[in-house]
mmCIF file of C-alpha atoms in Angstrom:
data_model
loop_
_atom_site.group_PDB
_atom_site.id
_atom_site.type_symbol
_atom_site.label_atom_id
_atom_site.label_comp_id
_atom_site.label_asym_id
_atom_site.label_seq_id
_atom_site.Cartn_x
_atom_site.Cartn_y
_atom_site.Cartn_z
ATOM 1 C CA MET E 511 -0.010 -0.005 0.009
ATOM 2 C CA THR E 512 1.437 3.352 -1.065
ATOM 3 C CA THR E 513 1.503 6.155 1.523
ATOM 4 C CA PRO E 514 0.005 9.304 0.036
ATOM 5 C CA SER E 515 2.499 12.136 -0.134
ATOM 6 C CA THR E 516 1.823 15.572 1.377
ATOM 7 C CA ALA E 517 1.055 18.166 -1.273
ATOM 8 C CA PRO E 518 3.713 20.897 -1.384
ATOM 9 C CA ALA E 519 2.918 24.579 -1.218
ATOM 10 C CA ASP E 520 4.247 24.904 -4.776
ATOM 11 C CA GLN E 521 1.535 23.981 -7.256
ATOM 12 C CA ASP E 522 3.656 24.169 -10.432
ATOM 13 C CA ARG E 523 2.536 20.697 -11.451
ATOM 14 C CA LYS E 524 -1.185 21.086 -10.829
ATOM 15 C CA ALA E 525 -3.632 20.167 -13.588
ATOM 16 C CA PRO E 526 -4.639 22.892 -16.075
ATOM 17 C CA GLY E 527 -7.664 24.856 -14.934
ATOM 18 C CA ARG E 528 -7.320 23.863 -11.323
ATOM 19 C CA PRO E 529 -7.823 26.784 -8.851
ATOM 20 C CA ARG E 530 -4.660 28.445 -7.627
ATOM 21 C CA SER E 531 -3.497 27.268 -4.216
ATOM 22 C CA ALA E 532 -4.463 29.492 -1.305
ATOM 23 C CA ARG E 533 -1.757 27.690 0.661
ATOM 24 C CA ALA E 534 0.889 28.860 -1.829
ATOM 25 C CA ASP E 535 -0.497 32.431 -1.771
ATOM 26 C CA GLU E 536 -0.240 32.533 2.019
ATOM 27 C CA ALA E 537 3.261 31.048 2.026
ATOM 28 C CA ILE E 538 4.457 33.685 -0.467
ATOM 29 C CA ILE E 539 2.899 36.600 1.382
ATOM 30 C CA ASP E 540 4.271 35.323 4.677
ATOM 31 C CA ALA E 541 7.752 35.025 3.161
ATOM 32 C CA VAL E 542 7.669 38.681 2.062
ATOM 33 C CA LEU E 543 6.499 39.862 5.484
ATOM 34 C CA ASP E 544 9.100 37.739 7.281
ATOM 35 C CA LEU E 545 11.890 39.158 5.167
ATOM 36 C CA PHE E 546 10.729 42.736 5.838
ATOM 37 C CA ALA E 547 10.325 42.038 9.553
ATOM 38 C CA GLU E 548 13.898 40.705 9.653
ATOM 39 C CA GLY E 549 15.139 44.043 8.368
ATOM 40 C CA HIS E 550 15.655 43.311 4.678
ATOM 41 C CA SER E 551 15.101 46.310 2.409
ATOM 42 C CA ALA E 552 12.722 46.218 -0.552
ATOM 43 C CA ASP E 553 15.751 46.341 -2.882
ATOM 44 C CA ALA E 554 17.347 43.388 -1.116
ATOM 45 C CA ILE E 555 14.228 41.241 -1.321
ATOM 46 C CA SER E 556 14.236 39.325 -4.553
ATOM 47 C CA ILE E 557 11.700 36.967 -6.125
ATOM 48 C CA GLU E 558 14.356 34.244 -5.684
ATOM 49 C CA ALA E 559 14.613 34.940 -1.951
ATOM 50 C CA VAL E 560 10.829 34.940 -1.552
ATOM 51 C CA ALA E 561 10.505 31.704 -3.507
ATOM 52 C CA ALA E 562 13.171 30.009 -1.376
ATOM 53 C CA ARG E 563 11.556 31.173 1.906
ATOM 54 C CA ALA E 564 8.060 30.174 0.769
ATOM 55 C CA GLY E 565 9.164 26.813 -0.594
ATOM 56 C CA VAL E 566 7.781 27.482 -4.088
ATOM 57 C CA GLY E 567 9.223 27.995 -7.526
ATOM 58 C CA LYS E 568 9.692 31.435 -9.084
ATOM 59 C CA ALA E 569 7.153 30.489 -11.734
ATOM 60 C CA THR E 570 4.504 30.065 -9.042
ATOM 61 C CA ILE E 571 5.073 33.648 -7.896
ATOM 62 C CA TYR E 572 5.085 35.114 -11.371
ATOM 63 C CA ARG E 573 1.817 33.379 -12.232
ATOM 64 C CA ARG E 574 0.222 35.320 -9.324
ATOM 65 C CA TRP E 575 2.082 38.681 -9.441
ATOM 66 C CA PRO E 576 3.556 40.407 -12.504
ATOM 67 C CA ASN E 577 6.482 41.896 -10.571
ATOM 68 C CA LYS E 578 7.960 42.422 -7.109
ATOM 69 C CA GLU E 579 6.204 45.752 -6.585
ATOM 70 C CA ALA E 580 2.752 44.170 -7.036
ATOM 71 C CA LEU E 581 3.738 41.421 -4.582
ATOM 72 C CA ILE E 582 4.834 43.993 -2.004
ATOM 73 C CA VAL E 583 1.536 45.887 -2.368
ATOM 74 C CA ASP E 584 -0.435 42.703 -1.660
ATOM 75 C CA ALA E 585 1.801 41.739 1.246
ATOM 76 C CA VAL E 586 1.489 45.122 2.960
ATOM 77 C CA THR E 587 -2.262 45.264 2.228
ATOM 78 C CA SER E 588 -2.665 41.891 3.937
ATOM 79 C CA ILE E 589 -1.444 43.229 7.250
ATOM 80 C CA LYS E 590 -3.700 46.267 7.043
ATOM 81 C CA GLY E 591 -6.786 44.125 6.553
ATOM 82 C CA PRO E 592 -9.889 44.994 4.501
ATOM 83 C CA VAL E 593 -10.905 48.554 3.839
ATOM 84 C CA PRO E 594 -13.087 49.629 6.796
ATOM 85 C CA LEU E 595 -16.843 49.981 6.299
ATOM 86 C CA VAL E 596 -18.668 53.033 7.591
ATOM 87 C CA ARG E 597 -22.288 53.305 8.676
ATOM 88 C CA GLY E 598 -23.030 56.630 6.956
ATOM 89 C CA GLU E 599 -25.125 58.004 9.811
ATOM 90 C CA SER E 600 -22.718 60.569 11.301
ATOM 91 C CA VAL E 601 -19.580 62.132 9.887
ATOM 92 C CA ARG E 602 -18.053 62.239 13.367
ATOM 93 C CA ASP E 603 -18.782 58.572 14.064
ATOM 94 C CA ASP E 604 -17.515 57.495 10.655
ATOM 95 C CA LEU E 605 -14.274 59.433 11.021
ATOM 96 C CA ILE E 606 -13.658 57.967 14.469
ATOM 97 C CA ALA E 607 -14.274 54.472 13.124
ATOM 98 C CA LEU E 608 -11.811 55.005 10.274
ATOM 99 C CA LEU E 609 -9.076 56.606 12.412
ATOM 100 C CA SER E 610 -9.435 53.967 15.135
ATOM 101 C CA ARG E 611 -8.242 51.385 12.643
ATOM 102 C CA MET E 612 -5.026 53.239 11.856
ATOM 103 C CA GLY E 613 -1.975 51.757 13.464
ATOM 104 C CA HIS E 614 -3.846 48.730 14.766
ATOM 105 C CA HIS E 615 -2.816 45.489 13.098
ATOM 106 C CA GLN E 616 -3.527 41.861 13.960
ATOM 107 C CA ASP E 617 -0.226 40.753 12.486
ATOM 108 C CA SER E 618 2.608 41.114 15.027
ATOM 109 C CA ARG E 619 5.051 41.870 12.184
ATOM 110 C CA ALA E 620 3.169 44.970 11.050
ATOM 111 C CA VAL E 621 5.096 47.656 12.931
ATOM 112 C CA LYS E 622 8.482 46.181 11.896
ATOM 113 C CA VAL E 623 7.380 45.852 8.296
ATOM 114 C CA ILE E 624 6.028 49.383 8.042
ATOM 115 C CA SER E 625 8.984 50.886 9.895
ATOM 116 C CA CYS E 626 11.325 49.120 7.473
ATOM 117 C CA LEU E 627 9.399 50.398 4.466
ATOM 118 C CA LEU E 628 8.900 54.034 5.362
ATOM 119 C CA PRO E 629 12.496 55.246 4.739
ATOM 120 C CA GLU E 630 12.518 53.435 1.398
ATOM 121 C CA VAL E 631 9.254 54.966 0.389
ATOM 122 C CA GLN E 632 10.982 58.372 0.533
ATOM 123 C CA ARG E 633 13.870 57.218 -1.650
ATOM 124 C CA SER E 634 12.139 55.101 -4.266
ATOM 125 C CA THR E 635 9.605 56.451 -6.773
ATOM 126 C CA SER E 636 8.313 52.974 -7.552
ATOM 127 C CA LEU E 637 7.977 52.041 -3.884
ATOM 128 C CA HIS E 638 6.204 55.338 -3.198
ATOM 129 C CA GLY E 639 3.754 54.313 -5.894
ATOM 130 C CA CYS E 640 3.240 50.991 -4.147
ATOM 131 C CA TYR E 641 2.571 52.809 -0.873
ATOM 132 C CA GLN E 642 -0.005 55.006 -2.567
ATOM 133 C CA ASP E 643 -1.711 51.927 -3.996
ATOM 134 C CA VAL E 644 -2.056 50.483 -0.503
ATOM 135 C CA ILE E 645 -3.454 53.569 1.243
ATOM 136 C CA GLU E 646 -5.562 55.162 -1.490
ATOM 137 C CA PRO E 647 -8.615 52.854 -1.014
ATOM 138 C CA ARG E 648 -8.683 53.795 2.666
ATOM 139 C CA ARG E 649 -8.107 57.454 1.889
ATOM 140 C CA GLN E 650 -10.988 57.318 -0.608
ATOM 141 C CA VAL E 651 -13.400 56.021 2.035
ATOM 142 C CA MET E 652 -12.487 58.925 4.327
ATOM 143 C CA ARG E 653 -12.701 61.349 1.389
ATOM 144 C CA GLU E 654 -16.258 60.178 0.675
ATOM 145 C CA VAL E 655 -17.224 60.666 4.346
ATOM 146 C CA LEU E 656 -15.941 64.264 4.199
ATOM 147 C CA GLN E 657 -17.674 64.948 0.895
ATOM 148 C CA ARG E 658 -20.900 63.673 2.317
ATOM 149 C CA GLY E 659 -20.445 65.939 5.331
ATOM 150 C CA VAL E 660 -20.133 68.955 3.094
ATOM 151 C CA GLN E 661 -23.320 67.967 1.258
ATOM 152 C CA THR E 662 -25.311 67.502 4.476
ATOM 153 C CA GLY E 663 -23.981 70.689 6.069
ATOM 154 C CA GLU E 664 -22.162 68.832 8.834
ATOM 155 C CA LEU E 665 -18.908 70.261 7.419
ATOM 156 C CA ARG E 666 -18.050 73.662 5.934
ATOM 157 C CA ALA E 667 -19.010 74.237 2.335
ATOM 158 C CA ASP E 668 -15.526 75.572 1.525
ATOM 159 C CA LEU E 669 -13.713 72.638 3.129
ATOM 160 C CA ASP E 670 -10.376 71.665 1.607
ATOM 161 C CA ILE E 671 -11.026 67.906 1.489
ATOM 162 C CA GLU E 672 -7.414 66.829 0.837
ATOM 163 C CA LEU E 673 -6.017 69.016 3.588
ATOM 164 C CA ALA E 674 -8.637 67.713 6.005
ATOM 165 C CA LEU E 675 -7.554 64.145 5.209
ATOM 166 C CA SER E 676 -4.010 65.021 6.296
ATOM 167 C CA LEU E 677 -5.144 66.928 9.385
ATOM 168 C CA LEU E 678 -7.117 63.907 10.563
ATOM 169 C CA SER E 679 -4.723 61.127 9.632
ATOM 170 C CA ALA E 680 -1.281 62.502 10.447
ATOM 171 C CA PRO E 681 -1.552 62.739 14.280
ATOM 172 C CA VAL E 682 -2.871 59.200 14.611
ATOM 173 C CA LEU E 683 -0.239 57.757 12.254
ATOM 174 C CA VAL E 684 2.663 59.602 13.903
ATOM 175 C CA GLN E 685 1.592 58.566 17.381
ATOM 176 C CA SER E 686 0.912 54.929 16.442
ATOM 177 C CA LEU E 687 4.145 54.398 14.520
ATOM 178 C CA LEU E 688 6.610 56.661 16.317
ATOM 179 C CA GLN E 689 5.025 57.546 19.646
ATOM 180 C CA TRP E 690 6.145 61.056 18.648
ATOM 181 C CA ASN E 691 4.793 62.713 21.784
ATOM 182 C CA PRO E 692 4.772 60.348 24.810
ATOM 183 C CA SER E 693 2.771 62.934 26.739
ATOM 184 C CA VAL E 694 -0.254 62.352 24.477
ATOM 185 C CA ASP E 695 -2.572 59.704 25.868
ATOM 186 C CA SER E 696 -3.335 57.169 23.152
ATOM 187 C CA GLN E 697 -6.634 56.252 24.785
ATOM 188 C CA GLU E 698 -9.503 57.563 22.660
ATOM 189 C CA LEU E 699 -6.954 59.276 20.463
ATOM 190 C CA ALA E 700 -9.049 58.919 17.306
ATOM 191 C CA ALA E 701 -12.085 60.573 18.930
ATOM 192 C CA ARG E 702 -9.981 63.368 20.371
ATOM 193 C CA VAL E 703 -8.325 64.103 16.997
ATOM 194 C CA VAL E 704 -11.688 64.072 15.204
ATOM 195 C CA ASP E 705 -13.265 66.454 17.734
ATOM 196 C CA ALA E 706 -10.270 68.788 17.589
ATOM 197 C CA VAL E 707 -10.358 68.940 13.765
ATOM 198 C CA LEU E 708 -14.149 69.233 13.602
ATOM 199 C CA GLY E 709 -13.877 72.282 15.791
ATOM 200 C CA GLY E 710 -12.397 74.071 12.784
ATOM 201 C CA ILE E 711 -14.193 72.425 9.856
ATOM 202 C CA ALA E 712 -17.711 71.820 11.160
ATOM 203 C CA GLY E 713 -20.587 73.316 9.171
ATOM 204 C CA PRO E 714 -23.899 74.789 10.426
ATOM 205 C CA ASN E 715 -25.477 71.384 10.883
ATOM 206 C CA GLY E 716 -22.448 69.911 12.660
ATOM 207 C CA ARG E 717 -22.047 72.359 15.494
#
């Protein structure tokens, strides 16, 4: 009697038309995150290194991602989780819900990965583009909340939407990643930032 062999993560020899292996996807993403968490730069991480760490062939990776940049985008997106949903009942509540998710990751590697990437984002045009691809869907959700607030009168009619995005996001990001000001209590930080910003941008129906 022949003992069945354990299927490898690499699915290079799978039958045509068979669904791609979720196990291989996870192994590849984990390999990228592990390499970043260990301090490897984006330039130093190669498809060969990822394949070796994941236990798959390079062809397996290239069938899923056209290049390294696309793979990095998916890897970083995976630790950020899905784009948050908002209830659409109150601009204040929606903004707090969105900001509360910033800097909070279920993956223990997240802070190391992001800290490793940030300096490179400033040096590399292509990596900066990858970073924008990751955050733009989240930024768009917040943008739509602000636009809705202008329409309902909860926010000022002359609101600079893009500046407001920065005013809301920057304090939470800086505190969560760098603990820039240890005197700032992180408890309820999202609500406190939202209330502080709304004090300047609230419209007639939001006061």
